[in-house]
Coordinates of N, CA and C in Angstrom, one line a residue:
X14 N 125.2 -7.1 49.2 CA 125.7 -7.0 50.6 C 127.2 -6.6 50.6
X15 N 128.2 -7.3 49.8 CA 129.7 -6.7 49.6 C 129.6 -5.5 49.1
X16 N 128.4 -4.6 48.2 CA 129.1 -3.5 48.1 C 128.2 -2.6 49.2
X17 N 127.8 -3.1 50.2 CA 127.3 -2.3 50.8 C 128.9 -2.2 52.4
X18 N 128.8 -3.2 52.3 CA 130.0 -3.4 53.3 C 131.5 -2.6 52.8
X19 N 132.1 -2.9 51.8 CA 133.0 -2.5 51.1 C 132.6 -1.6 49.8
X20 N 132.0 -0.5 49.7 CA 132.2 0.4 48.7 C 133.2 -0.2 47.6
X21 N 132.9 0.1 46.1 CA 133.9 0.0 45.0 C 134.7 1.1 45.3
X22 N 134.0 2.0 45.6 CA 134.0 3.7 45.4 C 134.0 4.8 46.9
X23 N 134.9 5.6 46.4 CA 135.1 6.3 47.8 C 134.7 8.1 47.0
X24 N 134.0 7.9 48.1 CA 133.7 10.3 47.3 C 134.0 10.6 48.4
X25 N 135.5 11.5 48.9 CA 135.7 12.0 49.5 C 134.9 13.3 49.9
X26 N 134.2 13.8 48.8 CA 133.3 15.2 49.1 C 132.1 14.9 49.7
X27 N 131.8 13.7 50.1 CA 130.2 13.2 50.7 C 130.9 12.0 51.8
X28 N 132.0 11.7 51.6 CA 132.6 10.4 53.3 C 132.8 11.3 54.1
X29 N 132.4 11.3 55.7 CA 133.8 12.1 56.3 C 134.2 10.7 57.3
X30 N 135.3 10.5 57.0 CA 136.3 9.7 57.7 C 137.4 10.4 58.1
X31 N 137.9 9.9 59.0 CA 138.9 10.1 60.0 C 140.2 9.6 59.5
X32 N 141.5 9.9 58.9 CA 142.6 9.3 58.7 C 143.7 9.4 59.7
X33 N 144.3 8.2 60.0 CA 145.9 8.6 61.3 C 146.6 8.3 60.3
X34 N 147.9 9.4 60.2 CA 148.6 9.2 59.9 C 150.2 9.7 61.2
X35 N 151.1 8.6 60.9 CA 152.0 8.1 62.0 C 153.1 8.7 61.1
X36 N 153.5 9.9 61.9 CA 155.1 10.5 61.2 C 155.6 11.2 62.0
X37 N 157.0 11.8 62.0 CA 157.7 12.5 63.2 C 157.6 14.0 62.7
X38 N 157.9 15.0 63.9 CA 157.2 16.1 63.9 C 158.1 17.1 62.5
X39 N 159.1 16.7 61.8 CA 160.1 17.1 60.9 C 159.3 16.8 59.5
X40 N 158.3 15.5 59.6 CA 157.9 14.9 58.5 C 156.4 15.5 58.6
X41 N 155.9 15.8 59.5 CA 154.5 16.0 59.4 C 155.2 17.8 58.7
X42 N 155.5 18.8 59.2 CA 156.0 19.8 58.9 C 156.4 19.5 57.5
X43 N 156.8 18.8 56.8 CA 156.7 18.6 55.3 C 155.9 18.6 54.6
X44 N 155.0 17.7 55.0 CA 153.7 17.2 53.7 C 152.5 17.5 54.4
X45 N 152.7 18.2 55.7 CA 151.2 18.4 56.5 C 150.5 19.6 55.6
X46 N 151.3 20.4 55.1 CA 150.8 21.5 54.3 C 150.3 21.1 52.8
X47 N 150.7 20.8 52.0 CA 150.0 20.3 50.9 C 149.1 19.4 51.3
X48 N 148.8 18.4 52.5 CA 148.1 16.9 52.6 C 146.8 18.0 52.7
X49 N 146.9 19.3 53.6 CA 145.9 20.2 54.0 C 145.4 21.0 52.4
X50 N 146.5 21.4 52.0 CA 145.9 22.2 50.3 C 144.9 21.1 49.6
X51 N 145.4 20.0 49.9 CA 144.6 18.8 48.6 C 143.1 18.9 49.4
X52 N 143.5 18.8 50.4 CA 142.0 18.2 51.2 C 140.9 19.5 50.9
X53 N 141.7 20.5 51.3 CA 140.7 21.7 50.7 C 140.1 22.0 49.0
X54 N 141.3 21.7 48.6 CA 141.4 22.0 47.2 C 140.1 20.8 46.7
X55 N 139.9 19.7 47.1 CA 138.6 18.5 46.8 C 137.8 19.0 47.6
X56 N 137.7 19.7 48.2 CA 136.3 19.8 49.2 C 136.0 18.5 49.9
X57 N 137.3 17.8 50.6 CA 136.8 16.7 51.4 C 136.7 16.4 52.1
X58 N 135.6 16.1 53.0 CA 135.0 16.0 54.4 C 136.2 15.2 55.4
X59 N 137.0 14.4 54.9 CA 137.9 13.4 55.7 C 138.6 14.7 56.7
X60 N 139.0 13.7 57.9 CA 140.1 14.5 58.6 C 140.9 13.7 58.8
X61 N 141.9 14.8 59.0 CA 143.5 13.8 59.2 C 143.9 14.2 60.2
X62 N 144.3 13.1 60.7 CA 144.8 12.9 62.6 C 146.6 12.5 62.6
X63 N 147.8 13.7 62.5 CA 148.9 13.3 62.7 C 149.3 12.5 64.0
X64 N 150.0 11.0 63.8 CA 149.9 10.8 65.1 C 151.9 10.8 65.7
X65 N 151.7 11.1 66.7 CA 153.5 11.0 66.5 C 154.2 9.8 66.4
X66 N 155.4 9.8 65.8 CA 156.1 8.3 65.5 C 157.1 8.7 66.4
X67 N 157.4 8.2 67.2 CA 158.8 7.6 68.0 C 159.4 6.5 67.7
X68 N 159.4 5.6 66.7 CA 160.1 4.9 66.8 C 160.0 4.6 65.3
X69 N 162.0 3.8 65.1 CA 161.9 3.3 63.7 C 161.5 2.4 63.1
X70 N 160.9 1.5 63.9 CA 160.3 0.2 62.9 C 158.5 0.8 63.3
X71 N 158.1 0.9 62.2 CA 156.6 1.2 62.9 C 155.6 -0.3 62.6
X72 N 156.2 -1.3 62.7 CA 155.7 -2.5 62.2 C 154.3 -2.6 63.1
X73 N 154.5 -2.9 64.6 CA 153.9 -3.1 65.3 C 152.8 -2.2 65.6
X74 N 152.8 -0.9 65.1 CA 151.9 0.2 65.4 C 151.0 -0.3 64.3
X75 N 151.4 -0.3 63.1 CA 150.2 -0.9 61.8 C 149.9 -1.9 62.2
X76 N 150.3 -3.4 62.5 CA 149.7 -4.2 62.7 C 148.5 -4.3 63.6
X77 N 149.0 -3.5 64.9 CA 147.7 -3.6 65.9 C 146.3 -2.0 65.5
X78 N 146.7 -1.7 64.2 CA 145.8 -1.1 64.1 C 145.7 0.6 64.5
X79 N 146.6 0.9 65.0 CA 146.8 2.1 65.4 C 146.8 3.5 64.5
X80 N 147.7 2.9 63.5 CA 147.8 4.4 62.4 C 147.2 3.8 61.1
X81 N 146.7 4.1 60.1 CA 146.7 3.9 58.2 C 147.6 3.8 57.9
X82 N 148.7 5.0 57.8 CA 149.6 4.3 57.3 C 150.8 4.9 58.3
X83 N 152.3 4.8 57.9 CA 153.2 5.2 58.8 C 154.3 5.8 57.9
X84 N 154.9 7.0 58.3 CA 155.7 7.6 56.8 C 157.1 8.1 57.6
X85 N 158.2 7.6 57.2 CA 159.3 7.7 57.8 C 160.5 7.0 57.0
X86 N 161.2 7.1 57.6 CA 162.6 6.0 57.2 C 162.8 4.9 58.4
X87 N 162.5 3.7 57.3 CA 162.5 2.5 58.4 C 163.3 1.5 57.4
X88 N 164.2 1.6 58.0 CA 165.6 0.7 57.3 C 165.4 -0.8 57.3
X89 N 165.4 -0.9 59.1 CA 164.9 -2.0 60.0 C 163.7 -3.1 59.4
X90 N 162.6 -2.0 59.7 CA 161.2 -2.5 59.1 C 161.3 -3.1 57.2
X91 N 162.1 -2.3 56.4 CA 162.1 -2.6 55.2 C 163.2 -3.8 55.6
X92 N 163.9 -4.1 55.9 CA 164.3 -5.1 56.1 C 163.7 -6.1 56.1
X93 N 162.8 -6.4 57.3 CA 162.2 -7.5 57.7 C 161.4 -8.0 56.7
X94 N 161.1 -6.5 55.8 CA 160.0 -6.9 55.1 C 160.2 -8.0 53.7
X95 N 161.8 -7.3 53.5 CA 162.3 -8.4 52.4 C 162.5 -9.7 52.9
X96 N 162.6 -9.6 53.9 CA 163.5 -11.0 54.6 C 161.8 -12.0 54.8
X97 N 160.7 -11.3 54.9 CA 159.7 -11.8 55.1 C 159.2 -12.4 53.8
X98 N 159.4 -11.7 52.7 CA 159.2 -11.7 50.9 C 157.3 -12.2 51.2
X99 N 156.5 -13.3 50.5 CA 155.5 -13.1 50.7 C 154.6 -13.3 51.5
X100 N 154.9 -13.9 53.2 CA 154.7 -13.8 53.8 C 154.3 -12.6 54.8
X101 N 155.0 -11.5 54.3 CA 154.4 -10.4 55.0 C 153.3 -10.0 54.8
X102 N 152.7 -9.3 56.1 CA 151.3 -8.6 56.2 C 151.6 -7.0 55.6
X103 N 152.4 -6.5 56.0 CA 152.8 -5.2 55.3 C 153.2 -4.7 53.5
X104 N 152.9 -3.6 53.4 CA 153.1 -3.1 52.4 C 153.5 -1.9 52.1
X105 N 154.5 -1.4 51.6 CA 155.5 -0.1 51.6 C 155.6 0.6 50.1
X106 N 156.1 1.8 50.2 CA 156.0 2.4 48.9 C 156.8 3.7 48.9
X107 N 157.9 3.9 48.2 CA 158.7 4.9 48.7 C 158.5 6.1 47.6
X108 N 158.4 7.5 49.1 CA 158.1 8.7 48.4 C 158.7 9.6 48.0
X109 N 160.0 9.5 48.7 CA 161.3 10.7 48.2 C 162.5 9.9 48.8
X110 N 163.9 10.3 48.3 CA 164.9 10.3 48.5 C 165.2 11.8 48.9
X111 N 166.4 11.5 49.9 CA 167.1 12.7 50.5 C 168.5 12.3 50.6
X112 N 169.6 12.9 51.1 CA 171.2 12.9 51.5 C 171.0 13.9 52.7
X113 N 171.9 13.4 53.5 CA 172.4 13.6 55.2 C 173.2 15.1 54.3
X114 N 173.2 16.1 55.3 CA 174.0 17.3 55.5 C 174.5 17.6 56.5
X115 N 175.5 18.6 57.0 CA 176.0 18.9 58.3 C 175.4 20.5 58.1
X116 N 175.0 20.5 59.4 CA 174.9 21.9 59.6 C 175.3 23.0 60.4
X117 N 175.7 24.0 60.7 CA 176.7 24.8 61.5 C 175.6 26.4 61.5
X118 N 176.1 27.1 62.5 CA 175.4 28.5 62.3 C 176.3 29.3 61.6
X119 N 175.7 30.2 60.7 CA 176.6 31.1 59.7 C 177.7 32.1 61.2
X120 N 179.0 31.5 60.7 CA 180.0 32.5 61.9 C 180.6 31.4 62.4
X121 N 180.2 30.1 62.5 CA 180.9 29.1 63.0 C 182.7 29.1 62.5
X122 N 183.1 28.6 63.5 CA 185.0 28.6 63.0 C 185.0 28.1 61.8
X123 N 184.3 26.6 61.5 CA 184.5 25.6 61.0 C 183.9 26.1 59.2
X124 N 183.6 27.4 59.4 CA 182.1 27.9 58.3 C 183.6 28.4 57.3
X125 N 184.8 29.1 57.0 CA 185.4 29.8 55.9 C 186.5 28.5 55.9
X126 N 186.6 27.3 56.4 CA 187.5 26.2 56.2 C 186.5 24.8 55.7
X127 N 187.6 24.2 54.8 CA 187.1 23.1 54.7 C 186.5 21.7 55.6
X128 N 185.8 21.1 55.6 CA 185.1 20.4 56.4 C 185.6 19.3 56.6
X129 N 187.2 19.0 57.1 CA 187.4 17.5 56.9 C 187.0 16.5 58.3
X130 N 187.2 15.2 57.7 CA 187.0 14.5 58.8 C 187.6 14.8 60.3
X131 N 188.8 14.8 60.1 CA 189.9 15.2 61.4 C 189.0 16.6 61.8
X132 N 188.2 17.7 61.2 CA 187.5 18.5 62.0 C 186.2 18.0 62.3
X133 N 185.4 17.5 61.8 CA 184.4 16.9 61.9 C 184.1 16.7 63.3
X134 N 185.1 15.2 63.7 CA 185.0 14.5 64.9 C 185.7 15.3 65.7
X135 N 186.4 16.4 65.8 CA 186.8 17.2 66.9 C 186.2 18.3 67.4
X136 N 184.9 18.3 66.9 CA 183.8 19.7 67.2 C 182.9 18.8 67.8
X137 N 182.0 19.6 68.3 CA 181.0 19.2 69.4 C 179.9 19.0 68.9
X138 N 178.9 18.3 69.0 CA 178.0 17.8 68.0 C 176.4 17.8 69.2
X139 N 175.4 18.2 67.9 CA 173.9 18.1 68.5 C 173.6 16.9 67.9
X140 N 172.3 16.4 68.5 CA 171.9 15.1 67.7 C 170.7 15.2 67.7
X141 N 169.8 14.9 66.6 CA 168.3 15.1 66.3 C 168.1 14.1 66.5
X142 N 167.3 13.4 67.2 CA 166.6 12.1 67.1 C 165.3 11.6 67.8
X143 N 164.0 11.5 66.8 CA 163.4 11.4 67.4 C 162.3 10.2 67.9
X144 N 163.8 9.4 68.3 CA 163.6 8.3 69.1 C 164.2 8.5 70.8
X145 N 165.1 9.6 70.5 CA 165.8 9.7 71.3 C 167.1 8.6 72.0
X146 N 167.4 8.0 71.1 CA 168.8 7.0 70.6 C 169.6 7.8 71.1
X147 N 170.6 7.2 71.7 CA 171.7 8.1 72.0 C 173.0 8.4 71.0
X148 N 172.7 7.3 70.0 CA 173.4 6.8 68.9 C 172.5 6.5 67.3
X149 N 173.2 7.4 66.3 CA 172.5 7.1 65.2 C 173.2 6.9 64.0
X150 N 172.9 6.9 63.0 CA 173.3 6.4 61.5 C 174.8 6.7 62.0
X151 N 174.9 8.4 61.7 CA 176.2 8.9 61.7 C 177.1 7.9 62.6
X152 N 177.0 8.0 63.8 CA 177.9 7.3 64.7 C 178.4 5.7 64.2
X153 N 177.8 5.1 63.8 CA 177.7 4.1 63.1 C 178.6 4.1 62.3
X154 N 177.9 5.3 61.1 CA 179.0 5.3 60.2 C 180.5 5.7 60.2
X155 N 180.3 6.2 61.6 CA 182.4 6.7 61.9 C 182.8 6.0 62.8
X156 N 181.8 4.9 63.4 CA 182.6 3.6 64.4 C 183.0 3.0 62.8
X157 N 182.5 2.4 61.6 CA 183.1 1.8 60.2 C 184.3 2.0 59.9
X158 N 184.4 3.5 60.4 CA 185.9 4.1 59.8 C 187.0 4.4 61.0
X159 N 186.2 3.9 62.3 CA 187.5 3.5 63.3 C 187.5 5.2 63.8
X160 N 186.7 5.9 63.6 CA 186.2 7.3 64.3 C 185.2 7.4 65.1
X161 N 185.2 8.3 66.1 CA 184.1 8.8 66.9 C 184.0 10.4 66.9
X162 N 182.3 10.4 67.8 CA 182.5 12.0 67.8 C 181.9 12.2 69.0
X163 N 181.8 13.5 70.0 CA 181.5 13.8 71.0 C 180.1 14.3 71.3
X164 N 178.9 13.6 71.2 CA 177.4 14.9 71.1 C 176.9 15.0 72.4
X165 N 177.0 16.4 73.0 CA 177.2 17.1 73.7 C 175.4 17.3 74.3
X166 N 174.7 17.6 73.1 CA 173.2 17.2 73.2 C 172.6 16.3 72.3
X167 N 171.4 15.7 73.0 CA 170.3 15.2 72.6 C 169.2 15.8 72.5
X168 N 168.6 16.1 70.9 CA 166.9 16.9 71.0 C 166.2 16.3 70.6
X169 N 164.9 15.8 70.3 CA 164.2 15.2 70.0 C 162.9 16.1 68.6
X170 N 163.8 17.2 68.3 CA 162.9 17.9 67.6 C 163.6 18.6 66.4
X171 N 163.3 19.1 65.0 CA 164.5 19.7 64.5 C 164.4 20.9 65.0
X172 N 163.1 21.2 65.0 CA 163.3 23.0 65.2 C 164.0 23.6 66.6
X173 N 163.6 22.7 67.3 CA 164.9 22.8 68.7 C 166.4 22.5 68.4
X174 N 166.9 21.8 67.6 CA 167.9 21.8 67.0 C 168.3 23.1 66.4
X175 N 167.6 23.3 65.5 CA 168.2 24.9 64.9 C 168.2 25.5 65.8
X176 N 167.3 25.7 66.8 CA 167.5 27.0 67.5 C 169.3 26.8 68.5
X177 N 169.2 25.7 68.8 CA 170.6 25.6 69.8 C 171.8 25.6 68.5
X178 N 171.5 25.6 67.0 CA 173.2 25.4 66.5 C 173.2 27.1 66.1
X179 N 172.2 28.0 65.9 CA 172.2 28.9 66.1 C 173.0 29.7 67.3
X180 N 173.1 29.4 68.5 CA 173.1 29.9 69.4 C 174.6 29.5 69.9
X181 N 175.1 28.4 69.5 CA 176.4 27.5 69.9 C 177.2 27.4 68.6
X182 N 178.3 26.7 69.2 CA 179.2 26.1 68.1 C 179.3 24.5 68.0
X183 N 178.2 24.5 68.0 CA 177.8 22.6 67.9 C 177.4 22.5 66.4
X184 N 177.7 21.4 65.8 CA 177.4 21.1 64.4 C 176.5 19.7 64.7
X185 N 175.8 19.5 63.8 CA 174.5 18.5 63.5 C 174.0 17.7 62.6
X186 N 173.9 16.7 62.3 CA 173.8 16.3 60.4 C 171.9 16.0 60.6
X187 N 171.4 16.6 59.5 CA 169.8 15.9 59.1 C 169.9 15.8 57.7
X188 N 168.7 15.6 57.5 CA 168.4 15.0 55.8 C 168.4 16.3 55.1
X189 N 168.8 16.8 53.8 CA 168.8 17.9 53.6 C 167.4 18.5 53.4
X190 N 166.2 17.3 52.9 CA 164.8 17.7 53.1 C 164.2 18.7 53.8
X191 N 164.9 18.8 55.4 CA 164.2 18.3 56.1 C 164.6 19.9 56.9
X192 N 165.8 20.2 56.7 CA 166.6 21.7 56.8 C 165.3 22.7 57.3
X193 N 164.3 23.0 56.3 CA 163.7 24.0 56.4 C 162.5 23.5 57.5
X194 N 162.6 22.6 58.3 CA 161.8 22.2 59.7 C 162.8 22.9 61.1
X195 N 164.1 23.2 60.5 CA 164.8 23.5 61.4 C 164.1 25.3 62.5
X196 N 163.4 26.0 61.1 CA 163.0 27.3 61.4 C 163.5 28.1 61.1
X197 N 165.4 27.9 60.9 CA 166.4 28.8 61.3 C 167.5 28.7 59.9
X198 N 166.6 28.2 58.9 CA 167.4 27.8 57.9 C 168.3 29.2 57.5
X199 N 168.1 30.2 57.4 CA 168.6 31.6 56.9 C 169.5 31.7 57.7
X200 N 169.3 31.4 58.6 CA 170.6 31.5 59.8 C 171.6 30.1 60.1
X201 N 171.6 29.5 59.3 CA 172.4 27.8 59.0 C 172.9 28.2 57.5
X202 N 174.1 27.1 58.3 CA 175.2 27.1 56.6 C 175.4 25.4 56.3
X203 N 175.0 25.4 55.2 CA 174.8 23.7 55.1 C 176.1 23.0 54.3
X204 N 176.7 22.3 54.9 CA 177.6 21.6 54.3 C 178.2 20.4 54.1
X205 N 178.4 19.7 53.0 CA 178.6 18.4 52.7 C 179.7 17.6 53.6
X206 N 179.3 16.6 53.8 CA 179.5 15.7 55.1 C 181.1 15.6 54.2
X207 N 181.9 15.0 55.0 CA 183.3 14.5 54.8 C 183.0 12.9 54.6
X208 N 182.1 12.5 54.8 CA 181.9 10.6 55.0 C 180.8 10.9 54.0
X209 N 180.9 9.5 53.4 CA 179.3 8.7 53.1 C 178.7 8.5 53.7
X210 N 177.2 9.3 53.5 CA 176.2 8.0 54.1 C 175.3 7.6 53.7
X211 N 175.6 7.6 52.6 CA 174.6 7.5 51.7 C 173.0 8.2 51.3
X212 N 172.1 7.7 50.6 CA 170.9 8.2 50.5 C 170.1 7.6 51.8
X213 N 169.0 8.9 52.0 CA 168.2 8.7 53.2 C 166.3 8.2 52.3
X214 N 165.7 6.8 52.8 CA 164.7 6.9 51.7 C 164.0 7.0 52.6
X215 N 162.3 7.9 52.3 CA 161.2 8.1 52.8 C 160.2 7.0 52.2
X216 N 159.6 6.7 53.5 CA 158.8 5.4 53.0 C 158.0 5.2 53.5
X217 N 156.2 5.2 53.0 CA 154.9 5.2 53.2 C 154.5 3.7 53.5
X218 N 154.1 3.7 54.8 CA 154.0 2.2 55.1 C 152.4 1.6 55.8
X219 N 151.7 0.7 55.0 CA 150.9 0.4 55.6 C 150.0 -1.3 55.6
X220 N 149.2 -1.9 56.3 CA 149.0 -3.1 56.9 C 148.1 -3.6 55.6
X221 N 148.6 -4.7 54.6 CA 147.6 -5.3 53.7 C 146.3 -5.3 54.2
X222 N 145.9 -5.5 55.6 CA 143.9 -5.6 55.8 C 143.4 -4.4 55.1
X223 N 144.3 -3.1 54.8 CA 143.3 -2.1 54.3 C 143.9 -1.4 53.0
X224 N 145.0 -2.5 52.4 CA 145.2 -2.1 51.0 C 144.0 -2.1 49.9
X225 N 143.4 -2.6 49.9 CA 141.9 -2.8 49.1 C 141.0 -1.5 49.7
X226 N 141.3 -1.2 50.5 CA 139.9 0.1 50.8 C 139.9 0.8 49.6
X227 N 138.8 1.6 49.1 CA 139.1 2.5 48.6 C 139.3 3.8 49.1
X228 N 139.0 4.1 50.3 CA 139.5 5.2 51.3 C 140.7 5.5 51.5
X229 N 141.6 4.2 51.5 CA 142.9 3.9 51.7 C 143.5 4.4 51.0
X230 N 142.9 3.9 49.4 CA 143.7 4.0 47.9 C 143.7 5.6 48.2
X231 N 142.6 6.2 48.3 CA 142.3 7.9 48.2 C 143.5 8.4 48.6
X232 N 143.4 7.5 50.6 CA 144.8 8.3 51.4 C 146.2 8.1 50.6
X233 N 146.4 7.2 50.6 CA 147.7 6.9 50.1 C 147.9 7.9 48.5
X234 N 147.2 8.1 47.8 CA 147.0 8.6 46.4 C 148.0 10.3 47.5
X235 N 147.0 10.6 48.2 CA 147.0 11.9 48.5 C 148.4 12.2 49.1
X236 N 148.7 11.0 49.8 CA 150.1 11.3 50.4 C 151.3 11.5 49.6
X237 N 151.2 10.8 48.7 CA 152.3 10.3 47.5 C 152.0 11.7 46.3
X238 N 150.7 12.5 46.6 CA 150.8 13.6 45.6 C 151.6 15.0 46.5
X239 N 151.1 14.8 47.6 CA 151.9 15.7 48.8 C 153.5 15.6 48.5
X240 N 153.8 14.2 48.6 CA 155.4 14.1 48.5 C 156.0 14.6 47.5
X241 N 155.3 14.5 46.3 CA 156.0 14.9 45.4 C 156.3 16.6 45.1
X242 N 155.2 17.3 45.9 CA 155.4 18.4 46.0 C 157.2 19.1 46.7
X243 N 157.6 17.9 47.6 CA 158.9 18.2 48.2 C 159.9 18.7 48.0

């Protein structure tokens, strides 16, 4: 009766199951393409359902069951999670590291000078976020150092981002990953921040009830072979 309930074994070429996966539209644009080569490449029946993430703790979305797993940077969530130590229901697994960049369109004033802080905060700034925060890492990190900056807009998308730093003289910081979601990368000049802010980590997150699947183990296998493609 348990192995009829719970499979040992999962054949993706003979299951067809449904997978959600919970990522923002920068992150599905990354690994959506390989997650798609693998799936073809096995001949397997599963489908995969991107579902959008708005927000940075995705604790609450796995618990009630909503996504498999959740793939993002959740600072917050990994927090809790240590602070929880073995009492957590959750389980996490990191798939890539990245570093924050500024970005500017090729022709920008700021593009044949050096990029100091004192210019930084005196240019006009877009902001990617797709929580739609008014305030993010960056700001954070230059209220630390007793600086601010002015962001002029809020997008919720990167490729909408490129297209307006293209078009303006607004500068922008994203993860360097993540650049070629912008669309407009040939037309961006990427340059290293004047501040720290350290490394950005990407992190595959999902609810212990379905760490034991073997459907799960499949997904997760596939996500983590995707990433590494990055």
């Amino acid at each position: 009766m348990h192995q009829a309930l719970a499979p040992a074994q999962f054949d993706p070429g003979r299951e067809a199951i449904t997978f959600r996966l919970a990522m923002t539209a920068a992150g599905a644009s990354l690994l959506a393409p390989p997650l798609a080569m693998a799936v073809e490449r096995e001949r397997a029946l599963c489908n995969l359902r991107v579902l959008p993430l708005t927000t940075s703790d995705p604790r609450q979305l796995l618990q009630q069951g909503e996504a498999d797993v959740a793939i993002g940077h959740f600072p917050e969530a990994l927090t809790a999670l240590w602070a929880e130590g073995e009492r957590t229901v959750l389980r996490q697994t990191t798939l890539f590291d990245t570093r924050f960049v500024c970005l500017m369109r090729r022709g920008h004033p700021l593009a044949e000078q050096p990029l100091t802080l004192d210019a930084y905060c005196a240019a006009a700034h877009l902001m990617a976020s797709a929580t739609g925060r008014a305030a993010g890492y960056v700001d954070r990190t230059l209220t630390a150092l007793g600086r601010r900056r002015r962001v002029v807009l809020t997008v919720n998308q990167y490729f909408t981002a490129g297209r307006v730093l293209t078009q303006s003289d607004l500068l922008t910081v994203l993860p360097r990953v993540f650049v070629p979601a912008t669309g407009h990368e040939a037309q961006l000049l990427v340059r290293e921040l004047p501040f720290d802010m350290g490394a950005l980590q990407v992190t595959m997150m999902w609810h212990m009830r379905r760490d034991a699947e073997p459907a799960q183990h499949w997904l997760r296998a596939l996500v983590q072979t995707a990433a590494r493609q990055v």
